[in-house]
PDB file of C-alpha atoms in Angstrom:
ATOM      1  CA  LEU A   1     128.738 143.511 117.858  1.00  0.00           C
ATOM      2  CA  ILE A   2     124.725 143.975 119.148  1.00  0.00           C
ATOM      3  CA  LEU A   3     123.871 143.522 115.381  1.00  0.00           C
ATOM      4  CA  ASN A   4     125.828 140.326 114.825  1.00  0.00           C
ATOM      5  CA  GLN A   5     124.529 138.765 118.235  1.00  0.00           C
ATOM      6  CA  LEU A   6     120.852 139.451 116.931  1.00  0.00           C
ATOM      7  CA  ILE A   7     121.839 138.311 113.079  1.00  0.00           C
ATOM      8  CA  GLN A   8     123.434 134.981 114.867  1.00  0.00           C
ATOM      9  CA  SER A   9     120.286 134.585 117.300  1.00  0.00           C
ATOM     10  CA  SER A  10     117.884 134.909 114.444  1.00  0.00           C
ATOM     11  CA  SER A  11     119.759 132.598 112.078  1.00  0.00           C
ATOM     12  CA  SER A  12     119.888 129.990 114.787  1.00  0.00           C
ATOM     13  CA  LYS A  13     116.130 130.273 115.661  1.00  0.00           C
ATOM     14  CA  HIS A  14     115.293 129.815 111.707  1.00  0.00           C
ATOM     15  CA  ASP A  15     117.652 127.056 111.689  1.00  0.00           C
ATOM     16  CA  VAL A  16     115.753 125.268 114.664  1.00  0.00           C
ATOM     17  CA  GLN A  17     112.496 126.238 113.051  1.00  0.00           C
ATOM     18  CA  SER A  18     113.559 124.878 109.668  1.00  0.00           C
ATOM     19  CA  GLY A  19     114.983 121.441 111.318  1.00  0.00           C
ATOM     20  CA  LYS A  20     111.575 120.942 112.965  1.00  0.00           C
ATOM     21  CA  LEU A  21     109.716 121.766 110.011  1.00  0.00           C
ATOM     22  CA  SER A  22     111.740 119.408 107.653  1.00  0.00           C
ATOM     23  CA  ASP A  23     111.537 116.518 110.283  1.00  0.00           C
ATOM     24  CA  PHE A  24     107.931 117.093 109.790  1.00  0.00           C
ATOM     25  CA  TYR A  25     108.188 116.812 106.044  1.00  0.00           C
ATOM     26  CA  ILE A  26     109.812 113.840 106.266  1.00  0.00           C
ATOM     27  CA  LYS A  27     107.703 112.014 108.484  1.00  0.00           C
ATOM     28  CA  GLU A  28     104.916 112.786 106.483  1.00  0.00           C
ATOM     29  CA  ALA A  29     106.817 111.806 103.429  1.00  0.00           C
ATOM     30  CA  ILE A  30     107.568 108.516 104.601  1.00  0.00           C
ATOM     31  CA  SER A  31     104.160 107.886 106.044  1.00  0.00           C
ATOM     32  CA  PHE A  32     102.528 108.987 102.216  1.00  0.00           C
ATOM     33  CA  ILE A  33     105.428 106.417 100.793  1.00  0.00           C
ATOM     34  CA  GLU A  34     104.233 103.584 103.332  1.00  0.00           C
ATOM     35  CA  GLN A  35     100.806 103.904 102.700  1.00  0.00           C
ATOM     36  CA  ASN A  36     101.237 104.020  98.918  1.00  0.00           C
ATOM     37  CA  TYR A  37     103.983 102.053  98.094  1.00  0.00           C
ATOM     38  CA  MET A  38     102.234  99.640  96.284  1.00  0.00           C
ATOM     39  CA  ARG A  39     101.011 102.389  93.620  1.00  0.00           C
ATOM     40  CA  ASN A  40     102.388 104.248  90.930  1.00  0.00           C
ATOM     41  CA  ILE A  41     103.985 107.469  92.730  1.00  0.00           C
ATOM     42  CA  THR A  42     106.284 110.195  91.829  1.00  0.00           C
ATOM     43  CA  THR A  43     108.133 112.110  93.961  1.00  0.00           C
ATOM     44  CA  ARG A  44     105.509 115.005  93.194  1.00  0.00           C
ATOM     45  CA  ASP A  45     102.937 112.800  94.625  1.00  0.00           C
ATOM     46  CA  VAL A  46     105.099 112.659  97.638  1.00  0.00           C
ATOM     47  CA  ALA A  47     106.292 116.062  98.060  1.00  0.00           C
ATOM     48  CA  ALA A  48     102.359 117.092  97.297  1.00  0.00           C
ATOM     49  CA  ALA A  49     101.408 114.801 100.408  1.00  0.00           C
ATOM     50  CA  ALA A  50     104.222 116.080 102.642  1.00  0.00           C
ATOM     51  CA  GLY A  51     103.533 119.980 101.871  1.00  0.00           C
ATOM     52  CA  VAL A  52     106.576 120.922 100.530  1.00  0.00           C
ATOM     53  CA  HIS A  53     108.516 121.884  97.140  1.00  0.00           C
ATOM     54  CA  VAL A  54     109.536 118.844  95.675  1.00  0.00           C
ATOM     55  CA  GLY A  55     113.330 120.505  94.974  1.00  0.00           C
ATOM     56  CA  HIS A  56     113.270 120.865  98.657  1.00  0.00           C
ATOM     57  CA  LEU A  57     112.254 117.691  99.358  1.00  0.00           C
ATOM     58  CA  HIS A  58     115.016 116.186  97.087  1.00  0.00           C
ATOM     59  CA  ARG A  59     117.612 117.915  99.378  1.00  0.00           C
ATOM     60  CA  ILE A  60     116.175 117.236 102.801  1.00  0.00           C
ATOM     61  CA  PHE A  61     115.249 113.403 102.418  1.00  0.00           C
ATOM     62  CA  PRO A  62     118.567 112.152 101.957  1.00  0.00           C
ATOM     63  CA  ALA A  63     119.717 114.151 104.783  1.00  0.00           C
ATOM     64  CA  GLU A  64     117.448 112.890 107.207  1.00  0.00           C
ATOM     65  CA  THR A  65     117.426 109.327 105.792  1.00  0.00           C
ATOM     66  CA  GLY A  66     120.458 108.610 104.123  1.00  0.00           C
ATOM     67  CA  GLN A  67     118.713 107.661 101.178  1.00  0.00           C
ATOM     68  CA  ARG A  68     117.038 109.275  98.053  1.00  0.00           C
ATOM     69  CA  ILE A  69     113.417 109.090  97.895  1.00  0.00           C
ATOM     70  CA  GLY A  70     113.584 106.471  95.018  1.00  0.00           C
ATOM     71  CA  GLU A  71     115.823 104.378  96.880  1.00  0.00           C
ATOM     72  CA  TYR A  72     113.834 104.524 100.008  1.00  0.00           C
ATOM     73  CA  LEU A  73     110.602 103.125  98.055  1.00  0.00           C
ATOM     74  CA  THR A  74     112.701 100.437  96.171  1.00  0.00           C
ATOM     75  CA  ASN A  75     113.926  99.526  99.463  1.00  0.00           C
ATOM     76  CA  LEU A  76     110.376  99.439 101.256  1.00  0.00           C
ATOM     77  CA  ARG A  77     109.082  97.544  98.081  1.00  0.00           C
ATOM     78  CA  VAL A  78     112.080  94.845  98.153  1.00  0.00           C
ATOM     79  CA  ASP A  79     110.937  94.459 102.106  1.00  0.00           C
ATOM     80  CA  LYS A  80     107.397  94.140 101.237  1.00  0.00           C
ATOM     81  CA  ALA A  81     108.052  91.696  98.931  1.00  0.00           C
ATOM     82  CA  LYS A  82     110.478  89.689 101.174  1.00  0.00           C
ATOM     83  CA  SER A  83     107.930  89.561 103.545  1.00  0.00           C
ATOM     84  CA  LEU A  84     105.208  88.060 101.243  1.00  0.00           C
ATOM     85  CA  LEU A  85     107.401  85.537  99.889  1.00  0.00           C
ATOM     86  CA  MET A  86     108.302  84.329 103.380  1.00  0.00           C
ATOM     87  CA  ARG A  87     104.902  84.333 104.968  1.00  0.00           C
ATOM     88  CA  THR A  88     102.567  83.240 101.745  1.00  0.00           C
ATOM     89  CA  ASP A  89     102.859  80.985  98.885  1.00  0.00           C
ATOM     90  CA  LEU A  90     101.583  83.734  96.523  1.00  0.00           C
ATOM     91  CA  PRO A  91     103.398  83.528  92.759  1.00  0.00           C
ATOM     92  CA  SER A  92     106.002  85.956  92.267  1.00  0.00           C
ATOM     93  CA  SER A  93     103.673  87.741  89.721  1.00  0.00           C
ATOM     94  CA  ARG A  94     101.259  88.407  92.547  1.00  0.00           C
ATOM     95  CA  VAL A  95     103.961  89.358  95.011  1.00  0.00           C
ATOM     96  CA  ALA A  96     105.578  91.767  92.388  1.00  0.00           C
ATOM     97  CA  ALA A  97     102.274  93.236  92.226  1.00  0.00           C
ATOM     98  CA  LEU A  98     101.615  93.466  95.548  1.00  0.00           C
ATOM     99  CA  SER A  99     104.818  94.864  96.064  1.00  0.00           C
ATOM    100  CA  GLY A 100     104.109  97.914  93.715  1.00  0.00           C
ATOM    101  CA  VAL A 101     106.095  96.195  90.413  1.00  0.00           C
ATOM    102  CA  ASN A 102     104.245  95.756  87.455  1.00  0.00           C
ATOM    103  CA  SER A 103     106.651  93.643  85.542  1.00  0.00           C
ATOM    104  CA  LEU A 104     107.932  90.247  87.036  1.00  0.00           C
ATOM    105  CA  PRO A 105     111.021  90.252  84.771  1.00  0.00           C
ATOM    106  CA  TYR A 106     111.912  94.018  86.066  1.00  0.00           C
ATOM    107  CA  PHE A 107     110.731  92.644  89.976  1.00  0.00           C
ATOM    108  CA  SER A 108     112.892  89.523  89.617  1.00  0.00           C
ATOM    109  CA  ARG A 109     116.164  91.563  88.711  1.00  0.00           C
ATOM    110  CA  LEU A 110     115.440  94.166  91.096  1.00  0.00           C
ATOM    111  CA  PHE A 111     114.914  91.755  93.703  1.00  0.00           C
ATOM    112  CA  LYS A 112     118.239  90.097  93.209  1.00  0.00           C
ATOM    113  CA  GLN A 113     120.157  92.964  92.681  1.00  0.00           C
ATOM    114  CA  LYS A 114     118.876  94.105  96.063  1.00  0.00           C
ATOM    115  CA  THR A 115     119.191  90.600  97.918  1.00  0.00           C
ATOM    116  CA  GLY A 116     121.770  88.395  95.936  1.00  0.00           C
ATOM    117  CA  MET A 117     119.008  86.331  95.065  1.00  0.00           C
ATOM    118  CA  THR A 118     115.938  85.588  92.898  1.00  0.00           C
ATOM    119  CA  PRO A 119     112.657  85.826  94.648  1.00  0.00           C
ATOM    120  CA  LEU A 120     112.311  81.958  94.211  1.00  0.00           C
ATOM    121  CA  GLU A 121     116.040  81.285  95.285  1.00  0.00           C
ATOM    122  CA  PHE A 122     114.751  83.421  98.671  1.00  0.00           C
ATOM    123  CA  ARG A 123     111.714  81.720  99.026  1.00  0.00           C
ATOM    124  CA  ARG A 124     113.366  78.205  99.107  1.00  0.00           C
ATOM    125  CA  SER A 125     116.021  79.656 101.169  1.00  0.00           C
ATOM    126  CA  TYR A 126     113.667  80.533 103.658  1.00  0.00           C
ATOM    127  CA  ALA A 127     111.424  77.514 103.326  1.00  0.00           C
ATOM    128  CA  VAL A 128     114.301  75.434 104.600  1.00  0.00           C
ATOM    129  CA  THR A 129     114.126  76.875 108.314  1.00  0.00           C
ATOM    130  CA  LYS A 130     110.540  77.079 107.985  1.00  0.00           C
ATOM    131  CA  THR A 131     107.769  74.693 107.306  1.00  0.00           C
ATOM    132  CA  ARG A 132     104.894  75.437 104.840  1.00  0.00           C
ATOM    133  CA  GLY A 133     102.713  75.193 107.383  1.00  0.00           C
ATOM    134  CA  ASP A 134     104.040  78.730 109.133  1.00  0.00           C
ATOM    135  CA  MET A 135     102.889  80.002 105.681  1.00  0.00           C
ATOM    136  CA  ALA A 136      99.593  82.120 105.226  1.00  0.00           C
ATOM    137  CA  THR A 137      96.662  80.412 103.721  1.00  0.00           C
ATOM    138  CA  ASN A 138      94.362  83.117 104.675  1.00  0.00           C
ATOM    139  CA  TYR A 139      95.007  85.557 102.355  1.00  0.00           C
ATOM    140  CA  ASN A 140      92.363  88.191 103.328  1.00  0.00           C
ATOM    141  CA  ASP A 141      94.567  90.809 104.982  1.00  0.00           C
ATOM    142  CA  LEU A 142      96.326  91.227 101.580  1.00  0.00           C
ATOM    143  CA  PRO A 143      95.751  94.049  99.510  1.00  0.00           C
ATOM    144  CA  PRO A 144      92.870  93.424  96.739  1.00  0.00           C
ATOM    145  CA  LYS A 145      94.154  92.507  93.084  1.00  0.00           C
ATOM    146  CA  ARG A 146      94.899  95.526  90.971  1.00  0.00           C
ATOM    147  CA  GLY A 147      91.946  96.279  88.493  1.00  0.00           C
ATOM    148  CA  GLU A 148      92.686  95.943  84.631  1.00  0.00           C
ATOM    149  CA  GLY A 149      93.409  99.901  84.272  1.00  0.00           C
ATOM    150  CA  GLU A 150      95.556 100.238  86.886  1.00  0.00           C
ATOM    151  CA  SER A 151      99.108 100.067  86.394  1.00  0.00           C
ATOM    152  CA  LEU A 152     102.295 100.299  89.220  1.00  0.00           C
ATOM    153  CA  ILE A 153     105.384 100.986  88.146  1.00  0.00           C
ATOM    154  CA  LEU A 154     108.806 101.971  90.352  1.00  0.00           C
TER     155      LEU A 154
END
């Protein structure tokens, strides 16, 4: 009886500590993704930044966020693209690049899959409710254009 209580106590302490550690890993992973979504990042990069084995991250990330790592990254990229389309008049190719997608046809397909509209349709639907004066014309707060040798993939 005492041995069973010790085992249960030890097991529940480990679960609590694992939960806290998992929360830490998830926060680190999300932070890395949010700071690097515009780059060509892999799940291994995310795991390394979070300080956790990639297999473990694959298990805990969906349990905590409800999304796989790739889904989270894709949804973040689409959200960033939506924001750029709403607040700038940048061409779709630049929006795609700033969102971390290096192919305009793929970006358009992905955007439509996630939103039900092409980037142009989305911008036009937003323009109906906002005037062009509301859009940013100073692009100093946007990331710089990528160099020739850089590539970003999803």
